[in-house]
Short mmCIF file of C-alpha atoms and ligand atoms in Angstrom, two decimals:
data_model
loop_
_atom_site.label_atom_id
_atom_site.label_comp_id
_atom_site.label_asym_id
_atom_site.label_seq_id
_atom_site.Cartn_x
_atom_site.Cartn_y
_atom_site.Cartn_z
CA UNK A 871 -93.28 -51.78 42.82
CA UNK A 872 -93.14 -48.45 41.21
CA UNK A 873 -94.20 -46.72 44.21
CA UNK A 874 -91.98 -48.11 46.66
CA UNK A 875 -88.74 -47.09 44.45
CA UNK A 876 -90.55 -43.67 44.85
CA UNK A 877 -90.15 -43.62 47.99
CA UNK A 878 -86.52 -43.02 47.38
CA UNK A 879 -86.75 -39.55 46.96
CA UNK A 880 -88.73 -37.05 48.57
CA UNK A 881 -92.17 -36.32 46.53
CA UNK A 882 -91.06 -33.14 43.79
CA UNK A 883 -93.75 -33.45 42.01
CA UNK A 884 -97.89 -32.36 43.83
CA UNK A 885 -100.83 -34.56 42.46
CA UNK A 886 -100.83 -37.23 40.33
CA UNK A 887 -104.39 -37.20 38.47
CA UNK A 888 -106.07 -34.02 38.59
CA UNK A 889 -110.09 -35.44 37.65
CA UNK A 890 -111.26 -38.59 36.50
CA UNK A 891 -110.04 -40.00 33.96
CA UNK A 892 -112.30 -40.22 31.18
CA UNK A 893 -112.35 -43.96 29.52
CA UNK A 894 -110.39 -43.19 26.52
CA UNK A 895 -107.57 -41.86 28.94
CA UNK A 896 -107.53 -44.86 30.64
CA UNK A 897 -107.40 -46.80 27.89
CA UNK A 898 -104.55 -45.03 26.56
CA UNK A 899 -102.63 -45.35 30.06
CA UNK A 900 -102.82 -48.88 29.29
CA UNK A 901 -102.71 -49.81 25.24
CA UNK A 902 -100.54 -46.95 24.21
CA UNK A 903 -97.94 -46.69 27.58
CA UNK A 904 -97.68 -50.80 26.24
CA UNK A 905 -96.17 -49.46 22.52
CA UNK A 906 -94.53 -46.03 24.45
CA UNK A 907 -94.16 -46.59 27.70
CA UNK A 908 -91.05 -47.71 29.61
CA UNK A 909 -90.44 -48.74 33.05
CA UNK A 910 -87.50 -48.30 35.16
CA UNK A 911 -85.11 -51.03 34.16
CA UNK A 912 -83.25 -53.39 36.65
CA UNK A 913 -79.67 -53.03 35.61
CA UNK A 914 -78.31 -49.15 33.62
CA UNK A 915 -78.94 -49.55 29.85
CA UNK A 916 -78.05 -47.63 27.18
CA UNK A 917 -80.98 -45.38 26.63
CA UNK A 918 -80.60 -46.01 22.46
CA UNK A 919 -81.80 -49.47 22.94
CA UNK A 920 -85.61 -48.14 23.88
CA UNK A 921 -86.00 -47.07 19.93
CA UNK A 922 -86.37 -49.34 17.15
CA UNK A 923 -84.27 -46.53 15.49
CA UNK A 924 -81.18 -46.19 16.18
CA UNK A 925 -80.65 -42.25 17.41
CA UNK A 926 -77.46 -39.68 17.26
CA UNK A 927 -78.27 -37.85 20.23
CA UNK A 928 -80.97 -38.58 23.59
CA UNK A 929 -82.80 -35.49 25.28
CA UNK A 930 -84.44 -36.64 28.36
CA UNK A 931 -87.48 -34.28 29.67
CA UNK A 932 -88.36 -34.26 33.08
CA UNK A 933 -91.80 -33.18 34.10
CA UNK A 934 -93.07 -32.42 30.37
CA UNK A 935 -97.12 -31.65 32.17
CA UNK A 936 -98.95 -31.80 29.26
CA UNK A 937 -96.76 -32.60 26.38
CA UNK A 938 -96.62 -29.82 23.96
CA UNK A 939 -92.59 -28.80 24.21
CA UNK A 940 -91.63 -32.48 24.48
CA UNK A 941 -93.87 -33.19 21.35
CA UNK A 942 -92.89 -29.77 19.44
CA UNK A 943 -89.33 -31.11 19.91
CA UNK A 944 -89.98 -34.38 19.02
CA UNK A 945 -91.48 -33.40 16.08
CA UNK A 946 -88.94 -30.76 14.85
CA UNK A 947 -85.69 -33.16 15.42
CA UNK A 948 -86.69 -36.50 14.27
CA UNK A 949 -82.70 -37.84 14.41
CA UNK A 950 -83.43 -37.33 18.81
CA UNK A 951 -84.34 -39.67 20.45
CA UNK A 952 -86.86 -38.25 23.37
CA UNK A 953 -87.49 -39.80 26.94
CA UNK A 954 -90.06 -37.74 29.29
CA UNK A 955 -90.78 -38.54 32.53
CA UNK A 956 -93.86 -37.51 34.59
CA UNK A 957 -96.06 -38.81 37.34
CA UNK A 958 -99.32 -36.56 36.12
CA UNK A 959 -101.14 -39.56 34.22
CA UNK A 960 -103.88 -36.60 32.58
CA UNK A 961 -100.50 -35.10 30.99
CA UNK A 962 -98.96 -38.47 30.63
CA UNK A 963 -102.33 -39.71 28.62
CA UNK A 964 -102.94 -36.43 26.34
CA UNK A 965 -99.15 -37.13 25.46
CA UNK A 966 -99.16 -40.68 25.18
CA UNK A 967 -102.50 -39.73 22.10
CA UNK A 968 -100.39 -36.94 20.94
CA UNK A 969 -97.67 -39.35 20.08
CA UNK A 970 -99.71 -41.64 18.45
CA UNK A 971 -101.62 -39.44 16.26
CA UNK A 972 -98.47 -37.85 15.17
CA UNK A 973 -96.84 -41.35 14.43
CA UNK A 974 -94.04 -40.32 16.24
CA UNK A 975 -91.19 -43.25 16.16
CA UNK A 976 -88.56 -40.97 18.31
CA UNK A 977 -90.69 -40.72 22.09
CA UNK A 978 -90.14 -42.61 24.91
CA UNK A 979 -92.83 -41.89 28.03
CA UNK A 980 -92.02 -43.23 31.77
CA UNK A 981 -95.22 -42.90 34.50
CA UNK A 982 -93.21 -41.42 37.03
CA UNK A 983 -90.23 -40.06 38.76
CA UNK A 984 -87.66 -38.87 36.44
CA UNK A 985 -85.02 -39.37 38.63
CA UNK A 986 -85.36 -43.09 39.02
CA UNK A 987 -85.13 -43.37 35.25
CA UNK A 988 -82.00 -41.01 34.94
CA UNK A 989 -80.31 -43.23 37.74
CA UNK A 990 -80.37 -46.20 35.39
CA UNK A 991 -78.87 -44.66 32.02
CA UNK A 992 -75.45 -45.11 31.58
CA UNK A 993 -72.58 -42.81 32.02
CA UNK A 994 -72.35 -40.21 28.88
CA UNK A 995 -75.38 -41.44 26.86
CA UNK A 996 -77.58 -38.53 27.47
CA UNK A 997 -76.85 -35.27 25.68
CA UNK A 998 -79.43 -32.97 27.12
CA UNK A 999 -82.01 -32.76 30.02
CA UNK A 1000 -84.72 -30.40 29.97
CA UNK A 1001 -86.09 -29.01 33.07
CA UNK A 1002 -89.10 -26.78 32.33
CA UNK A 1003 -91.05 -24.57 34.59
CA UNK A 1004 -90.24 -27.49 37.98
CA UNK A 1005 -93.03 -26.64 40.98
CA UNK A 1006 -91.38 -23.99 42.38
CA UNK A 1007 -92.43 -25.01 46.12
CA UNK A 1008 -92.22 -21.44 47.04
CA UNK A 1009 -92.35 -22.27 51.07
CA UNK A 1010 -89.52 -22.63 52.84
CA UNK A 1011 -89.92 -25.57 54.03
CA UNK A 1012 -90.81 -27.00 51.01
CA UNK A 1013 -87.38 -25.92 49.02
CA UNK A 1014 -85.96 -29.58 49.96
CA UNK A 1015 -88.65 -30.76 47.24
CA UNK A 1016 -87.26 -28.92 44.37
CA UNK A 1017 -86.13 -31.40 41.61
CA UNK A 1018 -82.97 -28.92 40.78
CA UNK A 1019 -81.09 -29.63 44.16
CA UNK A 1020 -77.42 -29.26 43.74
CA UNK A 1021 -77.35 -33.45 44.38
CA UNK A 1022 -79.83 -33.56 41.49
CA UNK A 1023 -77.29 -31.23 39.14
CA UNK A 1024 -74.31 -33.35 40.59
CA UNK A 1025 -75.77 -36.54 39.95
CA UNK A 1026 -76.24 -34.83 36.04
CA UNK A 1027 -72.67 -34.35 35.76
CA UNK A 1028 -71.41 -37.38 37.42
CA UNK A 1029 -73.67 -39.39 34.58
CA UNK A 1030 -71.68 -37.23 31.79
CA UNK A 1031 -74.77 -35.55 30.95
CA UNK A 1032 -74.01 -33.38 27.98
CA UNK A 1033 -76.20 -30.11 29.03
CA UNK A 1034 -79.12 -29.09 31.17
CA UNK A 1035 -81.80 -26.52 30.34
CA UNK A 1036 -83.74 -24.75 32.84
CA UNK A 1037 -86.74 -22.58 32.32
CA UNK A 1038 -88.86 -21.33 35.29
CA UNK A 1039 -90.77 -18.08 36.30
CA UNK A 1040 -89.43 -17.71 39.87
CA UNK A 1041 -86.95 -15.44 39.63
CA UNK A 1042 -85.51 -16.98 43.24
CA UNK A 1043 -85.91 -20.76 41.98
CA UNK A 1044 -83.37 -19.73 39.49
CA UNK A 1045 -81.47 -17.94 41.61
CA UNK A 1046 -80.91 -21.08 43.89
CA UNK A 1047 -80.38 -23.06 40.60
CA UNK A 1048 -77.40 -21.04 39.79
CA UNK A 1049 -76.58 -21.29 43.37
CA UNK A 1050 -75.99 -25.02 43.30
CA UNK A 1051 -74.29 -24.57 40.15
CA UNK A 1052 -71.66 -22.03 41.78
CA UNK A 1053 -71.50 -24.67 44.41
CA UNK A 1054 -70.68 -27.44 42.14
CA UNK A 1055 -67.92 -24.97 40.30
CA UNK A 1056 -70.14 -25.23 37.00
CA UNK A 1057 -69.71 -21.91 34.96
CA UNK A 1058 -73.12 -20.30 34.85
CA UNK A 1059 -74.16 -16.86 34.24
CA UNK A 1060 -74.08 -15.43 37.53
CA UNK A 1061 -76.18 -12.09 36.30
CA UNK A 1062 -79.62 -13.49 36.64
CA UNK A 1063 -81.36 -10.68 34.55
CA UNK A 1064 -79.86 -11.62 31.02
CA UNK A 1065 -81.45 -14.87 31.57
CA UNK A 1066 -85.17 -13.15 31.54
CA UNK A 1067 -84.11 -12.54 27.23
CA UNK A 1068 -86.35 -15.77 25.88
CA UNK A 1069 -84.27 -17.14 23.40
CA UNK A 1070 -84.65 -18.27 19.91
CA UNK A 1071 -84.24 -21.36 20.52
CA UNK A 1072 -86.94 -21.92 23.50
CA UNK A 1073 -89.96 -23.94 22.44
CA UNK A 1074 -92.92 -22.60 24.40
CA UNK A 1075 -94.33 -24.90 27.32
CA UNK A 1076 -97.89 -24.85 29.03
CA UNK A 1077 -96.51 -22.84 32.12
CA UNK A 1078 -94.48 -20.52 30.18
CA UNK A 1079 -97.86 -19.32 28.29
CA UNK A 1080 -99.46 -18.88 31.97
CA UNK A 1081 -97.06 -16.94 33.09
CA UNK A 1082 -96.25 -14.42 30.43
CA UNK A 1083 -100.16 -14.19 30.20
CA UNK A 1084 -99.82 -12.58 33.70
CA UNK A 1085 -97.09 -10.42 32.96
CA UNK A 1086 -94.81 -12.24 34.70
CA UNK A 1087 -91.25 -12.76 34.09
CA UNK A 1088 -89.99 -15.71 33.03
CA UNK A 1089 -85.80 -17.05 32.97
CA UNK A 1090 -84.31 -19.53 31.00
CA UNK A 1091 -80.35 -20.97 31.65
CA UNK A 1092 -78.81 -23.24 29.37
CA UNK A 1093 -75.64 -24.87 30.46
CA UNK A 1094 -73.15 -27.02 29.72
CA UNK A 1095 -72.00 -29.92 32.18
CA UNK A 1096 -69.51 -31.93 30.50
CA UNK A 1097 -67.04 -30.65 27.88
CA UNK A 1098 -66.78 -33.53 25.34
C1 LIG B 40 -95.32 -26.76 36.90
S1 LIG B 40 -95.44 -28.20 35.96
C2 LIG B 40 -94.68 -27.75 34.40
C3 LIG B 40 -95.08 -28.67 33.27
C4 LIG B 40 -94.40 -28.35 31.93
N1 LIG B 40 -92.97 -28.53 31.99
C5 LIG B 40 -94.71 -26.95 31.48
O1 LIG B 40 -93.82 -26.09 31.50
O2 LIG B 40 -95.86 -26.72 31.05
C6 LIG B 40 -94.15 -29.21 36.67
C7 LIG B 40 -94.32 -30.67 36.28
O3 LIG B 40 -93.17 -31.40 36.72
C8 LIG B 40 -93.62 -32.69 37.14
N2 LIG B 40 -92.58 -33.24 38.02
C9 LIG B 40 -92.21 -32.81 39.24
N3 LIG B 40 -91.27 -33.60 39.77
C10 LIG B 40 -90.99 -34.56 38.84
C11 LIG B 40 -90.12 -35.66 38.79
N4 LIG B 40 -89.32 -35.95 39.84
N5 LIG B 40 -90.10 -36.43 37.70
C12 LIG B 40 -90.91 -36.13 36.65
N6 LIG B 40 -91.78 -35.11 36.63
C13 LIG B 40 -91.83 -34.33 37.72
C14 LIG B 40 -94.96 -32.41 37.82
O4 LIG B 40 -95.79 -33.54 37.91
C15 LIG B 40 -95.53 -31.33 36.92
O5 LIG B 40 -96.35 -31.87 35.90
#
């Protein structure tokens, strides 16, 4: 079922399981996705009534690899609710033990496409979607697969999401990014080098660490959609 509402959207996302899953990730895929794990609901639902606590604000991650911001964050605002999205089940299974070792009451995971869970959260329920380090699909011909397509941004702000954060190290993924959001008339920084200045704020990510490791440069945009 799950794969044929995939089929939605054009793939943003490469492979889905890099090796074999050993055993214990398996079994975690199963036993701790059934505690954690949420699929895509039939009718929009408030995204508060996924925790057994009830939360002040919802961050939603989309494509969160292996875990470690969504789980740094999780840890270091426990009054957040978190939902992550991502179709990698190795990431989604380290996470999924991650969660459970840490006891962690305030994480949500969803096997999949992040924009068929956003889709079904109601209107101004979401205060903040991170977008970390998105495959770049450098080609082309690939660019139609980037998950930050101005319909992807507008489809943010016509769901009253609160704020969108962007961190990648392709200097002309972010360039596009701001792009769309000139497009949409949502006030952005339009001078793309102050956004290489890491902030204090920015928990680290897996692909952030690979690419500063090589020197590279990395940019990070935080923005505002709505004005509440
Ligand atoms: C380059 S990795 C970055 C992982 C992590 N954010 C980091 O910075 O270490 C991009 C991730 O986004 C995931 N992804 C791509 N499209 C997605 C989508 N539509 N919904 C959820 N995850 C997606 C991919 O599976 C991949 O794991």
């Amino acid at each position: 079922m799950q794969d044929v509402q995939e089929m939605k959207y054009l793939p943003s996302f490469g492979r889905k399981r890099a090796r074999g899953l050993s055993e214990t990730q398996k079994n975690n895929l199963v036993h701790l996705y059934e505690t954690y794990g949420i699929e895509i609901p039939e009718k929009k639902i408030d995204p508060r009534t996924l925790f057994n606590i009830p939360f002040e604000k919802i961050f939603v991650e989309v494509g969160f690899g292996h875990g470690e911001h969504l789980i740094q964050n999780a840890m270091q605002n426990p009054k957040v609710g978190f939902i992550g999205c991502e179709p990698f089940e190795n990431g989604v299974a380290a996470t999924l033990k991650e969660i459970q070792d840490n006891n962690l009451q305030n994480v949500r995971i969803h096997k999949g496409d992040a924009r068929l869970v956003l889709e079904k959260l109601q209107k101004n329920t979401i205060d903040r979607v991170y977008v970390l380090f998105p495959d770049p699909w450098h080609k082309k011909r690939h660019h139609k697969r980037r998950i930050l397509s101005a319909e992807f941004i507008d489809n943010l702000r016509k769901n009253q999401v609160k704020e969108l954060v962007v961190a990648t190290d392709c200097k002309e993924y972010m360039e596009s990014v701001l792009e769309n959001m000139a497009q949409l008339k949502i006030p952005a920084l339009d001078n793309i080098e102050t956004l290489s200045q890491k902030p204090d704020w920015f928990l680290s990510t897996r692909y952030e660490q690979k690419a500063l490791a090589k020197d590279d440069k990395c940019y990070y945009l935080k923005v505002e959609l709505t004005v509440s």
